[in-house]
Coordinates of C-alpha atoms and ligand atoms in Angstrom, one line a residue:
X1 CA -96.9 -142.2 56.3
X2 CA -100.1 -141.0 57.3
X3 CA -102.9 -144.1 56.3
X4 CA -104.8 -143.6 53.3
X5 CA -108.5 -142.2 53.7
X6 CA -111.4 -141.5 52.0
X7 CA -112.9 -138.3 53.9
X8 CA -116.7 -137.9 53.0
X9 CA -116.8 -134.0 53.2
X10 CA -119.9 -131.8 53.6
X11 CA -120.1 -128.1 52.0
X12 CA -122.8 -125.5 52.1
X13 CA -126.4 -125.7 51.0
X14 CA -126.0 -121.8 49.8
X15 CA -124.4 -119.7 52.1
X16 CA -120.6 -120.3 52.2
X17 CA -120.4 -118.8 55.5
X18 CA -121.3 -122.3 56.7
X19 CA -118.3 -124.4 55.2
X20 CA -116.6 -125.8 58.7
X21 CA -112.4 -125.3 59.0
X22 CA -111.9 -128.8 59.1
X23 CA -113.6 -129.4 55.8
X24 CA -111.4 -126.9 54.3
X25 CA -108.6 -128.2 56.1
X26 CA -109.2 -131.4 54.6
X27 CA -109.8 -130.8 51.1
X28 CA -106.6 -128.5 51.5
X29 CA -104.9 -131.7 52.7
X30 CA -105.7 -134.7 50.5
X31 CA -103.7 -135.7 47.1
X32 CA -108.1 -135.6 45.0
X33 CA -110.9 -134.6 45.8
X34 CA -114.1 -136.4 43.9
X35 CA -116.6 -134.1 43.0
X36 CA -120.1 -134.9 41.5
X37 CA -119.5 -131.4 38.9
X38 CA -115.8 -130.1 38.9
X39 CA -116.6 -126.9 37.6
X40 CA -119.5 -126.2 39.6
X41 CA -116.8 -127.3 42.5
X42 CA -114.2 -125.3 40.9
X43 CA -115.6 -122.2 42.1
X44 CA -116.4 -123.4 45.8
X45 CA -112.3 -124.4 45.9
X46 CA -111.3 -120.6 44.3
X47 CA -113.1 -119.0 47.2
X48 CA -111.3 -121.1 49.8
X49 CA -108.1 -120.8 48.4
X50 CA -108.1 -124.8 47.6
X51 CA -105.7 -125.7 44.9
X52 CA -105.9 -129.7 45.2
X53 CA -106.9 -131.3 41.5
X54 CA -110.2 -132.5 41.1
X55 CA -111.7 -135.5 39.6
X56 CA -115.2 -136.4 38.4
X57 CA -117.1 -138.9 40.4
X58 CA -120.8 -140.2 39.9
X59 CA -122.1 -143.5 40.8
X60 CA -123.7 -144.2 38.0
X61 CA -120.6 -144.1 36.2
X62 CA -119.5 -147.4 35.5
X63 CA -117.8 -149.3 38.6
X64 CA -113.9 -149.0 37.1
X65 CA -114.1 -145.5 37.5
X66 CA -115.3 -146.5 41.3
X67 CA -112.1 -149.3 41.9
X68 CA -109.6 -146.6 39.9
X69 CA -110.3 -144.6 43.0
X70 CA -109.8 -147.5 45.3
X71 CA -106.4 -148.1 43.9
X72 CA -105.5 -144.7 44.6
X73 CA -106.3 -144.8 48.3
X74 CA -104.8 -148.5 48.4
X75 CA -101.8 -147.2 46.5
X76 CA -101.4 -144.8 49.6
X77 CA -103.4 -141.7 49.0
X78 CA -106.1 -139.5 50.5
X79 CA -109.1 -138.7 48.9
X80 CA -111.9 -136.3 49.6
X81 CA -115.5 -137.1 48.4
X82 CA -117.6 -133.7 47.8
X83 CA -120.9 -133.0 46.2
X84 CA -122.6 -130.1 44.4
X85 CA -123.8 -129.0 47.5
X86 CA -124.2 -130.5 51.2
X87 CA -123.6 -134.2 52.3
X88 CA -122.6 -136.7 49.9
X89 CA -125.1 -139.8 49.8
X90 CA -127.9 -137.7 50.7
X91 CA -130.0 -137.8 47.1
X92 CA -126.1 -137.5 45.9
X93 CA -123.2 -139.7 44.4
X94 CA -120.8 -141.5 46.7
X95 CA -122.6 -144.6 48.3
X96 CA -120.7 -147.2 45.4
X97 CA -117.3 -145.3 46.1
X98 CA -117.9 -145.7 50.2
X99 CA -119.0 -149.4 50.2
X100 CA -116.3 -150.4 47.7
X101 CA -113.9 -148.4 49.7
X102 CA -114.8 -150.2 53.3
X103 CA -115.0 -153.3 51.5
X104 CA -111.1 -152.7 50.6
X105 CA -111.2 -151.4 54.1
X106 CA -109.8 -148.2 53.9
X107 CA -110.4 -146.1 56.7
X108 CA -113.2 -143.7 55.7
X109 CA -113.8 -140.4 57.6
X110 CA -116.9 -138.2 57.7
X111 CA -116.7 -134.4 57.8
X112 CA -120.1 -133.4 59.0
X113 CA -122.0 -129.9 58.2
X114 CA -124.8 -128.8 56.3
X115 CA -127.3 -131.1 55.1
X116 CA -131.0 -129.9 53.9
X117 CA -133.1 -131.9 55.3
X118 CA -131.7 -131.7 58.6
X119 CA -131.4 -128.1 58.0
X120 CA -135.1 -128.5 57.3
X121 CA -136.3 -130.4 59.8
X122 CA -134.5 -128.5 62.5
X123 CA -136.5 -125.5 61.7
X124 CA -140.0 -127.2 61.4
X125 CA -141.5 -126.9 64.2
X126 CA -142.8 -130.5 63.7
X127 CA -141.8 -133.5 65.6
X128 CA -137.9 -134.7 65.2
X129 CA -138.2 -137.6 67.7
X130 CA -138.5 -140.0 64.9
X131 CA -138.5 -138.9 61.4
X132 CA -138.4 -140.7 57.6
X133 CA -136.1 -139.3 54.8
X134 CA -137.8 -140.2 51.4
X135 CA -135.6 -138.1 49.0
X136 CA -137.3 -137.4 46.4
X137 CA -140.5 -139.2 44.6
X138 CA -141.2 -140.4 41.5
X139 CA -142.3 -137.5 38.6
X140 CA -145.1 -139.0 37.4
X141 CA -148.9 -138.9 39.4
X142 CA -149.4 -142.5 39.9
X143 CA -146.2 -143.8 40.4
X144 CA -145.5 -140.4 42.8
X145 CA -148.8 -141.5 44.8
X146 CA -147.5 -145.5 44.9
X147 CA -144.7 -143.9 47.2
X148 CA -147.1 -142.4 49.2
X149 CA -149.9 -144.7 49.5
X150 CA -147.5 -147.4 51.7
X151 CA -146.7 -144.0 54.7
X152 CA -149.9 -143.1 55.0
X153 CA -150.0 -144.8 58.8
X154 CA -146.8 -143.6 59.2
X155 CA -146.4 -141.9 62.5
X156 CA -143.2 -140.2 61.6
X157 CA -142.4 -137.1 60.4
X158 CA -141.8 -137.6 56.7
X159 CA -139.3 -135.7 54.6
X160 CA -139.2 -135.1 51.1
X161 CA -136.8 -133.2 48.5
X162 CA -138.5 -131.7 45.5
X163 CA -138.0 -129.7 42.9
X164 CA -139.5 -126.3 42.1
X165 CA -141.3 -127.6 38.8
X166 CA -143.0 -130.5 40.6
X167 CA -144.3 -128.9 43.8
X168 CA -147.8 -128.0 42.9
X169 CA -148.2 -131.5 42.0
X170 CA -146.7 -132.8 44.7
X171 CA -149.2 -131.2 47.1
X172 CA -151.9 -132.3 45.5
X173 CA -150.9 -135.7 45.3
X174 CA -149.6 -135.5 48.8
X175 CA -153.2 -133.8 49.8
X176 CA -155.0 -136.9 48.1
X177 CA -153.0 -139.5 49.7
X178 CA -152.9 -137.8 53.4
X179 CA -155.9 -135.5 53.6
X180 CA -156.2 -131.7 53.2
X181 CA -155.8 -131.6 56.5
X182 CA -152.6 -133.2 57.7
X183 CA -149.9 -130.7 58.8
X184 CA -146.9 -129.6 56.9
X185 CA -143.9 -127.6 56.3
X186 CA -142.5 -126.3 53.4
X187 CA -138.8 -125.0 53.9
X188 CA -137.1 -123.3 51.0
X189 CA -133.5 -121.7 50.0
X190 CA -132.8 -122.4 53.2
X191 CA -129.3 -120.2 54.1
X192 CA -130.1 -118.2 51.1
X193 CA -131.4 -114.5 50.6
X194 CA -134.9 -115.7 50.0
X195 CA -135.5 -118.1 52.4
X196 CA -138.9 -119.1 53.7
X197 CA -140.4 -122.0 55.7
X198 CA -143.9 -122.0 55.8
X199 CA -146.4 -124.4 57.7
X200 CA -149.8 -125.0 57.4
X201 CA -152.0 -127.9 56.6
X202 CA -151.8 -129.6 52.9
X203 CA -154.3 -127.5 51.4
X204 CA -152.9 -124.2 53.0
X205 CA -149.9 -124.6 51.3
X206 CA -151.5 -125.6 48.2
X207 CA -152.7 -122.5 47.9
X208 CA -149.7 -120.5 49.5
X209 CA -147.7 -121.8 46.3
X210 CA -150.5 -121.5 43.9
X211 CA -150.6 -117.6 44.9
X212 CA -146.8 -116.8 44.5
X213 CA -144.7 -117.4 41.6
X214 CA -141.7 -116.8 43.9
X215 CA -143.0 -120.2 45.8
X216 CA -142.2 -121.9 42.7
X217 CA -138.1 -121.4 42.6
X218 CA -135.3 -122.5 44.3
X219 CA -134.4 -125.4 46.4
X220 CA -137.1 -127.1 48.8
X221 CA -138.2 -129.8 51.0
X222 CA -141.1 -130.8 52.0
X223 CA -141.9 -132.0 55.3
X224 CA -145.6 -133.9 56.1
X225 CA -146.3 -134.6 60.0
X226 CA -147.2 -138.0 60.5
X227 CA -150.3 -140.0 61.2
X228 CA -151.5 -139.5 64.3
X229 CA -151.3 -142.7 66.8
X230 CA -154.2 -145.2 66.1
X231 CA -156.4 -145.2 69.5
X232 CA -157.0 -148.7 70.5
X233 CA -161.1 -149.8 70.6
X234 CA -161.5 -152.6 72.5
X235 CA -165.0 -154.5 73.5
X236 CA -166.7 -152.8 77.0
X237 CA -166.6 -157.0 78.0
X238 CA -162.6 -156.8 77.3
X239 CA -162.0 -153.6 79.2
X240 CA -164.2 -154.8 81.7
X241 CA -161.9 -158.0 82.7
X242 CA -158.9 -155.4 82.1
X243 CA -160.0 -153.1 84.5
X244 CA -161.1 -156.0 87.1
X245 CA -157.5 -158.0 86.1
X246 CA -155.4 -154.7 86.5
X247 CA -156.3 -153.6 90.3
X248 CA -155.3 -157.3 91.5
X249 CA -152.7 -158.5 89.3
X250 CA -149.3 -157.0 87.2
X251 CA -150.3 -155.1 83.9
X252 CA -148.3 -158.2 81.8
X253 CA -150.2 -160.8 84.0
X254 CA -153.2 -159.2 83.3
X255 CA -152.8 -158.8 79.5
X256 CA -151.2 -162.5 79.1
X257 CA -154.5 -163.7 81.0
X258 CA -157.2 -161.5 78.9
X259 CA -155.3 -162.7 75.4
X260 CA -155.6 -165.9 76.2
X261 CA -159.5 -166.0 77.1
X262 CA -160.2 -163.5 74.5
X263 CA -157.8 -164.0 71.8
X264 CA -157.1 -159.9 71.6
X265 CA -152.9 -159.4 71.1
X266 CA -151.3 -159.5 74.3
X267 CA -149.2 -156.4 72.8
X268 CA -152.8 -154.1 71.8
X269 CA -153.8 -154.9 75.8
X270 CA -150.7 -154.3 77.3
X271 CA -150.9 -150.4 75.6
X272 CA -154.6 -150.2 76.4
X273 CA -153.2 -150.7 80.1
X274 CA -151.0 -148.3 79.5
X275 CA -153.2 -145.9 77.9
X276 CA -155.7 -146.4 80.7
X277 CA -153.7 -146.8 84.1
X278 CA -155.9 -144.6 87.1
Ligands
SAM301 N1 -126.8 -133.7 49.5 C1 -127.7 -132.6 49.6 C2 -128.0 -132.4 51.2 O1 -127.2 -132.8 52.0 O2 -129.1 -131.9 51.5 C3 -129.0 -132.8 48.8 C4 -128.7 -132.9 47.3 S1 -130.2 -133.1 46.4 C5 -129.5 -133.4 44.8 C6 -130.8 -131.5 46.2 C7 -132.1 -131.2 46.9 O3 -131.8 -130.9 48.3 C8 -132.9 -130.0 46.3 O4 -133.7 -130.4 45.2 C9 -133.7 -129.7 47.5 O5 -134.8 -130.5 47.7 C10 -132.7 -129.9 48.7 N2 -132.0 -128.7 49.0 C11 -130.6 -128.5 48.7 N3 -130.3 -127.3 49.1 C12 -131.4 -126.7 49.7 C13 -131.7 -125.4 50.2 N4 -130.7 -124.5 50.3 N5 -132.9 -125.2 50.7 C14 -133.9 -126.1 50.6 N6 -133.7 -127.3 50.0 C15 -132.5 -127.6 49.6

């Protein structure tokens, strides 16, 4: 007997063109599939000739509906986790059902493919070295600009989901809390007919969406370039004994010596050095 396994499939963001063999392999394959809306799933099955039954699943539904699941894969069978629409856990259901299911440690199996804020990201043009996923913020003004208050020094990309109703407002908050000026991307229906990712700074796209009705459907996320790196000031006096320190000694022993006679972080020196190397 094959051992029982919770498979955590991906399916398309809007273009069914982009559901991977192996996901329908798998959904072919196990004895449920937990979807977040069977209907709306229903019709993603039909098209790929899937005939396994369906169940509902949301996390917020209470936690026996969560361990009825478990007993199935303990019992001995496979199930296959879906949402409405790309990777489950990602601002969708399925993180209670995982951890329980680990914790009963049952093997549990990702099937990667699309996801939107990778999606998103990958067509930016802004950094990806490092990058924050915030899903989505609060609906309200102030509570919306609480959440983005605390990333303002944030030197990541940050990435946000929102929905069409609420991005106007979102800008403008996001505009208040980072500055007109700080670069961003909007990227919308992504794999759909009307796609369109659109950069600029805050205010630019501000007014891009304020302009076009269109700008104001679909599916989007909003992507905000991060702060830019803080440049270290130090005193002329402490760069001084830097610069004198550095051309006899290691750039550690010359930060650990200038710390302790000035009391400046050894850490905020040691970059300096960096920063300033001839
Ligand atoms: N689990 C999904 C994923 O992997 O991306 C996200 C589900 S979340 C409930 C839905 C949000 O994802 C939308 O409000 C939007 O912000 C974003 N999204 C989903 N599909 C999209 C698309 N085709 N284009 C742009 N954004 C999309």
């Amino acid at each position: 007997m094959k051992e029982p396994t919770l498979y955590v499939v991906a399916t398309p963001i809007g273009n069914l063109a982009d559901m991977v063999p192996r996901a329908v392999e798998v959904l072919q394959g196990v004895d449920v599939i937990a979807a977040e809306d069977t209907r709306h799933s229903s019709r993603l099955l039909s098209h790929f000739a899937i005939e396994t039954s369906l169940v509902a699943y949301h996390d917020h539904t209470d936690l026996r509906q969560v361990m009825a699941l478990v007993q199935r894969l303990q019992s001995g069978e496979s199930i296959a986790l879906i949402s409405d629409a790309g990777t489950p856990l990602v601002s969708d259901p399925g993180y209670r059902l995982v951890r329980e299911a680990r914790q009963a440690n049952i093997r549990v199996v990702p099937v990667p493919g699309a996801c939107a804020m990778i999606a998103a990201l990958s067509a930016s043009g802004l950094p990806s070295d490092r990058f924050s996923f915030e899903g989505f913020l609060p609906p309200k003004t102030g509570q919306r600009c609480n959440r983005l208050q605390p990333l303002i020094n944030d030197e990541r990309t940050l990435i946000f989901y929102e929905a069409p109703h609420r991005i106007e407002a979102s800008l403008a908050d996001m505009a208040s809390v980072f500055g007109d000026d700080r670069e961003a991307v909007i990227a919308r229906e992504i794999t759909k007919t009307f796609e369109t990712i659109k950069g600029g700074n805050l205010s630019e796209l501000q007014a891009f969406v304020a302009a076009d009705p269109n700008q104001r459907k679909g599916e989007m996320v909003v992507m905000v370039r991060g702060a830019e790196k803080a440049e270290q000031q130090l005193d002329a006096s402490v760069e001084r004994m830097m610069n004198i320190l550095m051309k006899e000694l290691s750039l550690k022993q010359s930060s650990n010596l200038v710390a302790e006679i000035t009391g400046v972080k050894k850490k905020v020196l040691y970059q300096w050095g960096l920063d300033n190397k001839e």
